[in-house]
Amino acid sequence: MNDTGGVAGTASGQTSHTYRLRGLAVTGFIATLAATVATTLAAALAQAVGVGFEVPDGGETIPLSGFAVVTGFFSVVGIVIAAALLRWSARPAERFVWTAVSLTAISLVPPLLSGANTATTTALLGLHLVPAAVMIPTLARSLRTRTD
């Protein structure tokens, strides 16, 4: 009799985990879309007020589509990290916030080292914070509300 209860408990746990993961993924992809749009619009606004996204290291200008692609990619990386923490951490929301804030801080280093002018460097720093401001609270909230 205990074996039957154990099997039913495992099946229920798998269903709950699948539901939580699916909810996290849906929330994450909606947040990714929002972060991508917000970052691309912020970059377009910066360009409109005269910020040139030319980085002296390669002499090329960062296109608006580049902001969208990079934001989308790293937002999905954030979803994968959140999903892994949901699966393997006893406190996924807290661990996710700590990890995401740390990675965001690290991401601020390249703009500072790029050798770009002050306006470009400032805009790039801000454009790193825009998707973080969308993704981190959204995924953390999703991880907090999806507990057993």
GROMACS .gro file of N, CA and C in nm:
model
  444
    1MET      N    1   0.082  -0.119   0.000
    1MET     CA    2   0.000   0.000   0.000
    1MET      C    3   0.086   0.125   0.000
    2ASN      N    4   0.195   0.124   0.070
    2ASN     CA    5   0.283   0.240   0.069
    2ASN      C    6   0.343   0.262  -0.068
    3ASP      N    7   0.368   0.153  -0.143
    3ASP     CA    8   0.424   0.168  -0.276
    3ASP      C    9   0.328   0.242  -0.369
    4THR      N   10   0.199   0.211  -0.359
    4THR     CA   11   0.101   0.279  -0.444
    4THR      C   12   0.096   0.427  -0.413
    5GLY      N   13   0.096   0.462  -0.284
    5GLY     CA   14   0.095   0.602  -0.245
    5GLY      C   15   0.220   0.673  -0.294
    6GLY      N   16   0.334   0.604  -0.291
    6GLY     CA   17   0.460   0.665  -0.337
    6GLY      C   18   0.456   0.692  -0.487
    7VAL      N   19   0.397   0.602  -0.563
    7VAL     CA   20   0.389   0.620  -0.707
    7VAL      C   21   0.294   0.734  -0.739
    8ALA      N   22   0.180   0.739  -0.670
    8ALA     CA   23   0.085   0.847  -0.696
    8ALA      C   24   0.148   0.982  -0.659
    9GLY      N   25   0.224   0.985  -0.551
    9GLY     CA   26   0.290   1.108  -0.510
    9GLY      C   27   0.392   1.154  -0.615
   10THR      N   28   0.465   1.060  -0.673
   10THR     CA   29   0.564   1.094  -0.774
   10THR      C   30   0.497   1.148  -0.899
   11ALA      N   31   0.389   1.084  -0.943
   11ALA     CA   32   0.319   1.131  -1.063
   11ALA      C   33   0.264   1.271  -1.040
   12SER      N   34   0.207   1.293  -0.921
   12SER     CA   35   0.155   1.425  -0.889
   12SER      C   36   0.265   1.529  -0.885
   13GLY      N   37   0.381   1.493  -0.829
   13GLY     CA   38   0.494   1.583  -0.822
   13GLY      C   39   0.545   1.619  -0.961
   14GLN      N   40   0.546   1.521  -1.053
   14GLN     CA   41   0.590   1.547  -1.189
   14GLN      C   42   0.494   1.640  -1.260
   15THR      N   43   0.365   1.622  -1.240
   15THR     CA   44   0.266   1.708  -1.301
   15THR      C   45   0.280   1.851  -1.249
   16SER      N   46   0.299   1.864  -1.118
   16SER     CA   47   0.316   1.996  -1.058
   16SER      C   48   0.442   2.064  -1.112
   17HIS      N   49   0.551   1.987  -1.123
   17HIS     CA   50   0.676   2.043  -1.176
   17HIS      C   51   0.659   2.085  -1.321
   18THR      N   52   0.592   2.004  -1.401
   18THR     CA   53   0.568   2.038  -1.542
   18THR      C   54   0.485   2.165  -1.553
   19TYR      N   55   0.381   2.178  -1.470
   19TYR     CA   56   0.297   2.297  -1.471
   19TYR      C   57   0.379   2.420  -1.433
   20ARG      N   58   0.461   2.409  -1.329
   20ARG     CA   59   0.543   2.521  -1.285
   20ARG      C   60   0.642   2.562  -1.391
   21LEU      N   61   0.705   2.465  -1.455
   21LEU     CA   62   0.803   2.494  -1.559
   21LEU      C   63   0.737   2.559  -1.679
   22ARG      N   64   0.622   2.508  -1.718
   22ARG     CA   65   0.549   2.566  -1.831
   22ARG      C   66   0.508   2.710  -1.801
   23GLY      N   67   0.460   2.736  -1.681
   23GLY     CA   68   0.422   2.871  -1.642
   23GLY      C   69   0.540   2.966  -1.643
   24LEU      N   70   0.654   2.917  -1.594
   24LEU     CA   71   0.777   2.997  -1.594
   24LEU      C   72   0.819   3.028  -1.738
   25ALA      N   73   0.812   2.929  -1.825
   25ALA     CA   74   0.853   2.949  -1.965
   25ALA      C   75   0.763   3.050  -2.035
   26VAL      N   76   0.633   3.039  -2.016
   26VAL     CA   77   0.540   3.132  -2.081
   26VAL      C   78   0.564   3.274  -2.029
   27THR      N   79   0.572   3.287  -1.898
   27THR     CA   80   0.598   3.419  -1.839
   27THR      C   81   0.731   3.474  -1.888
   28GLY      N   82   0.833   3.388  -1.892
   28GLY     CA   83   0.965   3.430  -1.936
   28GLY      C   84   0.968   3.477  -2.081
   29PHE      N   85   0.899   3.407  -2.168
   29PHE     CA   86   0.900   3.447  -2.309
   29PHE      C   87   0.820   3.575  -2.333
   30ILE      N   88   0.715   3.596  -2.257
   30ILE     CA   89   0.643   3.723  -2.267
   30ILE      C   90   0.732   3.836  -2.216
   31ALA      N   91   0.801   3.813  -2.105
   31ALA     CA   92   0.894   3.913  -2.052
   31ALA      C   93   1.009   3.938  -2.150
   32THR      N   94   1.055   3.834  -2.218
   32THR     CA   95   1.161   3.849  -2.318
   32THR      C   96   1.115   3.941  -2.430
   33LEU      N   97   0.995   3.922  -2.477
   33LEU     CA   98   0.940   4.008  -2.581
   33LEU      C   99   0.933   4.152  -2.532
   34ALA      N  100   0.884   4.171  -2.410
   34ALA     CA  101   0.875   4.307  -2.353
   34ALA      C  102   1.013   4.369  -2.335
   35ALA      N  103   1.109   4.292  -2.286
   35ALA     CA  104   1.244   4.344  -2.266
   35ALA      C  105   1.310   4.380  -2.399
   36THR      N  106   1.287   4.298  -2.500
   36THR     CA  107   1.345   4.323  -2.632
   36THR      C  108   1.287   4.450  -2.692
   37VAL      N  109   1.157   4.465  -2.684
   37VAL     CA  110   1.092   4.586  -2.737
   37VAL      C  111   1.138   4.709  -2.660
   38ALA      N  112   1.140   4.700  -2.528
   38ALA     CA  113   1.180   4.815  -2.445
   38ALA      C  114   1.325   4.857  -2.473
   39THR      N  115   1.413   4.760  -2.485
   39THR     CA  116   1.554   4.791  -2.510
   39THR      C  117   1.574   4.850  -2.649
   40THR      N  118   1.506   4.794  -2.747
   40THR     CA  119   1.520   4.845  -2.884
   40THR      C  120   1.462   4.986  -2.894
   41LEU      N  121   1.350   5.010  -2.830
   41LEU     CA  122   1.293   5.145  -2.830
   41LEU      C  123   1.384   5.244  -2.756
   42ALA      N  124   1.442   5.202  -2.646
   42ALA     CA  125   1.534   5.290  -2.573
   42ALA      C  126   1.657   5.321  -2.657
   43ALA      N  127   1.707   5.221  -2.730
   43ALA     CA  128   1.823   5.244  -2.817
   43ALA      C  129   1.785   5.339  -2.931
   44ALA      N  130   1.665   5.323  -2.987
   44ALA     CA  131   1.618   5.413  -3.093
   44ALA      C  132   1.604   5.556  -3.041
   45LEU      N  133   1.552   5.569  -2.920
   45LEU     CA  134   1.539   5.700  -2.858
   45LEU      C  135   1.677   5.764  -2.836
   46ALA      N  136   1.772   5.685  -2.789
   46ALA     CA  137   1.908   5.736  -2.770
   46ALA      C  138   1.967   5.783  -2.903
   47GLN      N  139   1.945   5.705  -3.007
   47GLN     CA  140   1.994   5.747  -3.140
   47GLN      C  141   1.926   5.875  -3.184
   48ALA      N  142   1.797   5.888  -3.156
   48ALA     CA  143   1.722   6.006  -3.198
   48ALA      C  144   1.772   6.133  -3.131
   49VAL      N  145   1.825   6.120  -3.010
   49VAL     CA  146   1.878   6.238  -2.942
   49VAL      C  147   2.028   6.258  -2.967
   50GLY      N  148   2.083   6.179  -3.059
   50GLY     CA  149   2.219   6.202  -3.102
   50GLY      C  150   2.327   6.108  -3.050
   51VAL      N  151   2.289   6.003  -2.980
   51VAL     CA  152   2.390   5.907  -2.933
   51VAL      C  153   2.427   5.817  -3.050
   52GLY      N  154   2.555   5.813  -3.080
   52GLY     CA  155   2.603   5.722  -3.183
   52GLY      C  156   2.655   5.597  -3.116
   53PHE      N  157   2.616   5.483  -3.163
   53PHE     CA  158   2.659   5.359  -3.101
   53PHE      C  159   2.782   5.302  -3.171
   54GLU      N  160   2.875   5.390  -3.207
   54GLU     CA  161   2.999   5.346  -3.268
   54GLU      C  162   3.098   5.311  -3.158
   55VAL      N  163   3.148   5.190  -3.167
   55VAL     CA  164   3.245   5.143  -3.068
   55VAL      C  165   3.383   5.147  -3.133
   56PRO      N  166   3.476   5.223  -3.076
   56PRO     CA  167   3.606   5.242  -3.138
   56PRO      C  168   3.686   5.114  -3.160
   57ASP      N  169   3.662   5.013  -3.080
   57ASP     CA  170   3.740   4.890  -3.090
   57ASP      C  171   3.733   4.831  -3.231
   58GLY      N  172   3.614   4.828  -3.290
   58GLY     CA  173   3.599   4.775  -3.425
   58GLY      C  174   3.561   4.882  -3.524
   59GLY      N  175   3.526   4.999  -3.475
   59GLY     CA  176   3.487   5.109  -3.561
   59GLY      C  177   3.349   5.094  -3.621
   60GLU      N  178   3.277   4.992  -3.583
   60GLU     CA  179   3.143   4.970  -3.638
   60GLU      C  180   3.037   5.026  -3.545
   61THR      N  181   2.924   5.060  -3.604
   61THR     CA  182   2.810   5.109  -3.526
   61THR      C  183   2.719   4.991  -3.495
   62ILE      N  184   2.674   4.984  -3.372
   62ILE     CA  185   2.581   4.878  -3.331
   62ILE      C  186   2.444   4.910  -3.389
   63PRO      N  187   2.387   4.820  -3.471
   63PRO     CA  188   2.254   4.846  -3.528
   63PRO      C  189   2.144   4.819  -3.425
   64LEU      N  190   2.027   4.877  -3.446
   64LEU     CA  191   1.914   4.853  -3.355
   64LEU      C  192   1.880   4.705  -3.348
   65SER      N  193   1.890   4.636  -3.460
   65SER     CA  194   1.859   4.493  -3.460
   65SER      C  195   1.957   4.417  -3.370
   66GLY      N  196   2.078   4.467  -3.358
   66GLY     CA  197   2.175   4.404  -3.269
   66GLY      C  198   2.131   4.409  -3.124
   67PHE      N  199   2.072   4.520  -3.084
   67PHE     CA  200   2.021   4.531  -2.947
   67PHE      C  201   1.909   4.430  -2.924
   68ALA      N  202   1.821   4.416  -3.023
   68ALA     CA  203   1.709   4.323  -3.011
   68ALA      C  204   1.758   4.179  -3.000
   69VAL      N  205   1.852   4.142  -3.086
   69VAL     CA  206   1.901   4.004  -3.087
   69VAL      C  207   1.973   3.969  -2.957
   70VAL      N  208   2.061   4.057  -2.913
   70VAL     CA  209   2.137   4.030  -2.791
   70VAL      C  210   2.045   4.027  -2.669
   71THR      N  211   1.950   4.119  -2.665
   71THR     CA  212   1.855   4.120  -2.553
   71THR      C  213   1.773   3.992  -2.551
   72GLY      N  214   1.723   3.952  -2.667
   72GLY     CA  215   1.644   3.828  -2.674
   72GLY      C  216   1.725   3.707  -2.632
   73PHE      N  217   1.848   3.699  -2.682
   73PHE     CA  218   1.933   3.584  -2.650
   73PHE      C  219   1.959   3.574  -2.500
   74PHE      N  220   2.005   3.683  -2.441
   74PHE     CA  221   2.040   3.677  -2.299
   74PHE      C  222   1.918   3.669  -2.208
   75SER      N  223   1.804   3.714  -2.255
   75SER     CA  224   1.680   3.695  -2.178
   75SER      C  225   1.643   3.547  -2.175
   76VAL      N  226   1.661   3.479  -2.287
   76VAL     CA  227   1.636   3.334  -2.290
   76VAL      C  228   1.735   3.262  -2.200
   77VAL      N  229   1.860   3.305  -2.198
   77VAL     CA  230   1.958   3.247  -2.106
   77VAL      C  231   1.907   3.264  -1.962
   78GLY      N  232   1.850   3.379  -1.931
   78GLY     CA  233   1.794   3.401  -1.798
   78GLY      C  234   1.680   3.305  -1.767
   79ILE      N  235   1.597   3.277  -1.866
   79ILE     CA  236   1.487   3.181  -1.846
   79ILE      C  237   1.543   3.043  -1.817
   80VAL      N  238   1.646   3.004  -1.889
   80VAL     CA  239   1.709   2.872  -1.867
   80VAL      C  240   1.768   2.864  -1.726
   81ILE      N  241   1.833   2.971  -1.682
   81ILE     CA  242   1.888   2.974  -1.546
   81ILE      C  243   1.774   2.963  -1.444
   82ALA      N  244   1.665   3.037  -1.466
   82ALA     CA  245   1.551   3.031  -1.375
   82ALA      C  246   1.491   2.891  -1.372
   83ALA      N  247   1.480   2.827  -1.488
   83ALA     CA  248   1.424   2.691  -1.494
   83ALA      C  249   1.513   2.592  -1.420
   84ALA      N  250   1.644   2.606  -1.436
   84ALA     CA  251   1.737   2.518  -1.365
   84ALA      C  252   1.725   2.537  -1.215
   85LEU      N  253   1.715   2.662  -1.172
   85LEU     CA  254   1.700   2.688  -1.029
   85LEU      C  255   1.566   2.639  -0.977
   86LEU      N  256   1.461   2.649  -1.058
   86LEU     CA  257   1.330   2.597  -1.019
   86LEU      C  258   1.340   2.446  -0.995
   87ARG      N  259   1.417   2.381  -1.078
   87ARG     CA  260   1.430   2.235  -1.068
   87ARG      C  261   1.520   2.193  -0.952
   88TRP      N  262   1.633   2.263  -0.932
   88TRP     CA  263   1.734   2.213  -0.841
   88TRP      C  264   1.759   2.295  -0.715
   89SER      N  265   1.689   2.404  -0.696
   89SER     CA  266   1.714   2.486  -0.578
   89SER      C  267   1.594   2.484  -0.484
   90ALA      N  268   1.623   2.484  -0.356
   90ALA     CA  269   1.517   2.493  -0.256
   90ALA      C  270   1.460   2.634  -0.249
   91ARG      N  271   1.540   2.734  -0.288
   91ARG     CA  272   1.497   2.874  -0.288
   91ARG      C  273   1.527   2.936  -0.425
   92PRO      N  274   1.452   2.897  -0.527
   92PRO     CA  275   1.486   2.939  -0.663
   92PRO      C  276   1.477   3.090  -0.685
   93ALA      N  277   1.380   3.157  -0.627
   93ALA     CA  278   1.365   3.301  -0.650
   93ALA      C  279   1.483   3.379  -0.594
   94GLU      N  280   1.522   3.347  -0.472
   94GLU     CA  281   1.634   3.418  -0.411
   94GLU      C  282   1.764   3.392  -0.486
   95ARG      N  283   1.787   3.267  -0.522
   95ARG     CA  284   1.908   3.232  -0.597
   95ARG      C  285   1.909   3.298  -0.734
   96PHE      N  286   1.792   3.303  -0.798
   96PHE     CA  287   1.784   3.365  -0.930
   96PHE      C  288   1.818   3.513  -0.922
   97VAL      N  289   1.760   3.583  -0.826
   97VAL     CA  290   1.787   3.727  -0.813
   97VAL      C  291   1.936   3.750  -0.790
   98TRP      N  292   1.996   3.674  -0.702
   98TRP     CA  293   2.138   3.690  -0.674
   98TRP      C  294   2.221   3.665  -0.801
   99THR      N  295   2.190   3.557  -0.871
   99THR     CA  296   2.264   3.522  -0.993
   99THR      C  297   2.243   3.627  -1.102
  100ALA      N  298   2.120   3.667  -1.125
  100ALA     CA  299   2.089   3.762  -1.233
  100ALA      C  300   2.149   3.900  -1.206
  101VAL      N  301   2.143   3.945  -1.082
  101VAL     CA  302   2.202   4.075  -1.049
  101VAL      C  303   2.353   4.069  -1.065
  102SER      N  304   2.414   3.960  -1.025
  102SER     CA  305   2.559   3.944  -1.041
  102SER      C  306   2.597   3.945  -1.189
  103LEU      N  307   2.524   3.871  -1.271
  103LEU     CA  308   2.553   3.869  -1.415
  103LEU      C  309   2.528   4.005  -1.480
  104THR      N  310   2.426   4.075  -1.433
  104THR     CA  311   2.401   4.211  -1.486
  104THR      C  312   2.518   4.303  -1.452
  105ALA      N  313   2.567   4.294  -1.330
  105ALA     CA  314   2.682   4.377  -1.289
  105ALA      C  315   2.804   4.345  -1.376
  106ILE      N  316   2.828   4.218  -1.402
  106ILE     CA  317   2.939   4.179  -1.488
  106ILE      C  318   2.920   4.233  -1.630
  107SER      N  319   2.795   4.236  -1.677
  107SER     CA  320   2.768   4.283  -1.813
  107SER      C  321   2.795   4.432  -1.830
  108LEU      N  322   2.806   4.505  -1.720
  108LEU     CA  323   2.834   4.648  -1.727
  108LEU      C  324   2.982   4.677  -1.753
  109VAL      N  325   3.067   4.580  -1.738
  109VAL     CA  326   3.210   4.601  -1.756
  109VAL      C  327   3.248   4.629  -1.902
  110PRO      N  328   3.204   4.551  -2.002
  110PRO     CA  329   3.246   4.577  -2.140
  110PRO      C  330   3.217   4.719  -2.190
  111PRO      N  331   3.099   4.778  -2.164
  111PRO     CA  332   3.080   4.916  -2.209
  111PRO      C  333   3.181   5.013  -2.147
  112LEU      N  334   3.219   4.987  -2.024
  112LEU     CA  335   3.316   5.074  -1.958
  112LEU      C  336   3.456   5.060  -2.019
  113LEU      N  337   3.484   4.943  -2.074
  113LEU     CA  338   3.616   4.917  -2.133
  113LEU      C  339   3.620   4.938  -2.284
  114SER      N  340   3.506   4.972  -2.343
  114SER     CA  341   3.497   4.979  -2.490
  114SER      C  342   3.574   5.095  -2.551
  115GLY      N  343   3.599   5.198  -2.476
  115GLY     CA  344   3.666   5.315  -2.530
  115GLY      C  345   3.574   5.408  -2.606
  116ALA      N  346   3.445   5.384  -2.596
  116ALA     CA  347   3.347   5.471  -2.663
  116ALA      C  348   3.337   5.604  -2.589
  117ASN      N  349   3.277   5.702  -2.655
  117ASN     CA  350   3.262   5.832  -2.590
  117ASN      C  351   3.163   5.821  -2.472
  118THR      N  352   3.156   5.925  -2.394
  118THR     CA  353   3.076   5.923  -2.271
  118THR      C  354   2.929   5.898  -2.299
  119ALA      N  355   2.874   5.963  -2.401
  119ALA     CA  356   2.732   5.945  -2.432
  119ALA      C  357   2.702   5.800  -2.471
  120THR      N  358   2.787   5.742  -2.553
  120THR     CA  359   2.767   5.603  -2.595
  120THR      C  360   2.782   5.508  -2.476
  121THR      N  361   2.884   5.528  -2.396
  121THR     CA  362   2.906   5.443  -2.280
  121THR      C  363   2.788   5.450  -2.183
  122THR      N  364   2.741   5.571  -2.158
  122THR     CA  365   2.627   5.589  -2.068
  122THR      C  366   2.502   5.522  -2.123
  123ALA      N  367   2.478   5.540  -2.252
  123ALA     CA  368   2.362   5.477  -2.316
  123ALA      C  369   2.373   5.325  -2.309
  124LEU      N  370   2.491   5.271  -2.337
  124LEU     CA  371   2.509   5.126  -2.332
  124LEU      C  372   2.487   5.071  -2.190
  125LEU      N  373   2.535   5.144  -2.091
  125LEU     CA  374   2.511   5.102  -1.953
  125LEU      C  375   2.362   5.099  -1.922
  126GLY      N  376   2.292   5.205  -1.964
  126GLY     CA  377   2.147   5.209  -1.943
  126GLY      C  378   2.075   5.099  -2.017
  127LEU      N  379   2.123   5.069  -2.138
  127LEU     CA  380   2.059   4.964  -2.218
  127LEU      C  381   2.086   4.824  -2.164
  128HIS      N  382   2.184   4.809  -2.077
  128HIS     CA  383   2.202   4.682  -2.007
  128HIS      C  384   2.102   4.671  -1.891
  129LEU      N  385   2.067   4.785  -1.834
  129LEU     CA  386   1.977   4.784  -1.718
  129LEU      C  387   1.830   4.773  -1.756
  130VAL      N  388   1.795   4.815  -1.877
  130VAL     CA  389   1.653   4.809  -1.920
  130VAL      C  390   1.602   4.665  -1.920
  131PRO      N  391   1.666   4.572  -1.991
  131PRO     CA  392   1.611   4.435  -1.988
  131PRO      C  393   1.623   4.370  -1.850
  132ALA      N  394   1.727   4.407  -1.774
  132ALA     CA  395   1.738   4.353  -1.638
  132ALA      C  396   1.620   4.397  -1.553
  133ALA      N  397   1.578   4.522  -1.572
  133ALA     CA  398   1.465   4.575  -1.495
  133ALA      C  399   1.334   4.507  -1.532
  134VAL      N  400   1.326   4.451  -1.652
  134VAL     CA  401   1.206   4.378  -1.694
  134VAL      C  402   1.217   4.231  -1.653
  135MET      N  403   1.328   4.168  -1.685
  135MET     CA  404   1.340   4.023  -1.668
  135MET      C  405   1.356   3.978  -1.523
  136ILE      N  406   1.441   4.044  -1.448
  136ILE     CA  407   1.472   3.994  -1.313
  136ILE      C  408   1.348   3.993  -1.223
  137PRO      N  409   1.275   4.105  -1.211
  137PRO     CA  410   1.157   4.099  -1.122
  137PRO      C  411   1.048   4.005  -1.174
  138THR      N  412   1.031   4.000  -1.306
  138THR     CA  413   0.926   3.914  -1.362
  138THR      C  414   0.955   3.767  -1.335
  139LEU      N  415   1.077   3.724  -1.362
  139LEU     CA  416   1.110   3.583  -1.339
  139LEU      C  417   1.116   3.551  -1.190
  140ALA      N  418   1.166   3.642  -1.109
  140ALA     CA  419   1.169   3.618  -0.964
  140ALA      C  420   1.028   3.603  -0.909
  141ARG      N  421   0.937   3.689  -0.954
  141ARG     CA  422   0.798   3.679  -0.910
  141ARG      C  423   0.737   3.546  -0.954
  142SER      N  424   0.767   3.505  -1.075
  142SER     CA  425   0.716   3.379  -1.125
  142SER      C  426   0.770   3.262  -1.045
  143LEU      N  427   0.895   3.269  -1.007
  143LEU     CA  428   0.953   3.162  -0.926
  143LEU      C  429   0.893   3.160  -0.786
  144ARG      N  430   0.860   3.274  -0.731
  144ARG     CA  431   0.801   3.281  -0.596
  144ARG      C  432   0.660   3.230  -0.595
  145THR      N  433   0.581   3.257  -0.698
  145THR     CA  434   0.440   3.219  -0.697
  145THR      C  435   0.418   3.076  -0.740
  146ARG      N  436   0.520   3.011  -0.786
  146ARG     CA  437   0.505   2.873  -0.834
  146ARG      C  438   0.569   2.775  -0.738
  147THR      N  439   0.526   2.780  -0.615
  147THR     CA  440   0.578   2.687  -0.515
  147THR      C  441   0.475   2.581  -0.485
  148ASP      N  442   0.522   2.467  -0.437
  148ASP     CA  443   0.430   2.356  -0.402
  148ASP      C  444   0.353   2.384  -0.276
   0.00000   0.00000   0.00000
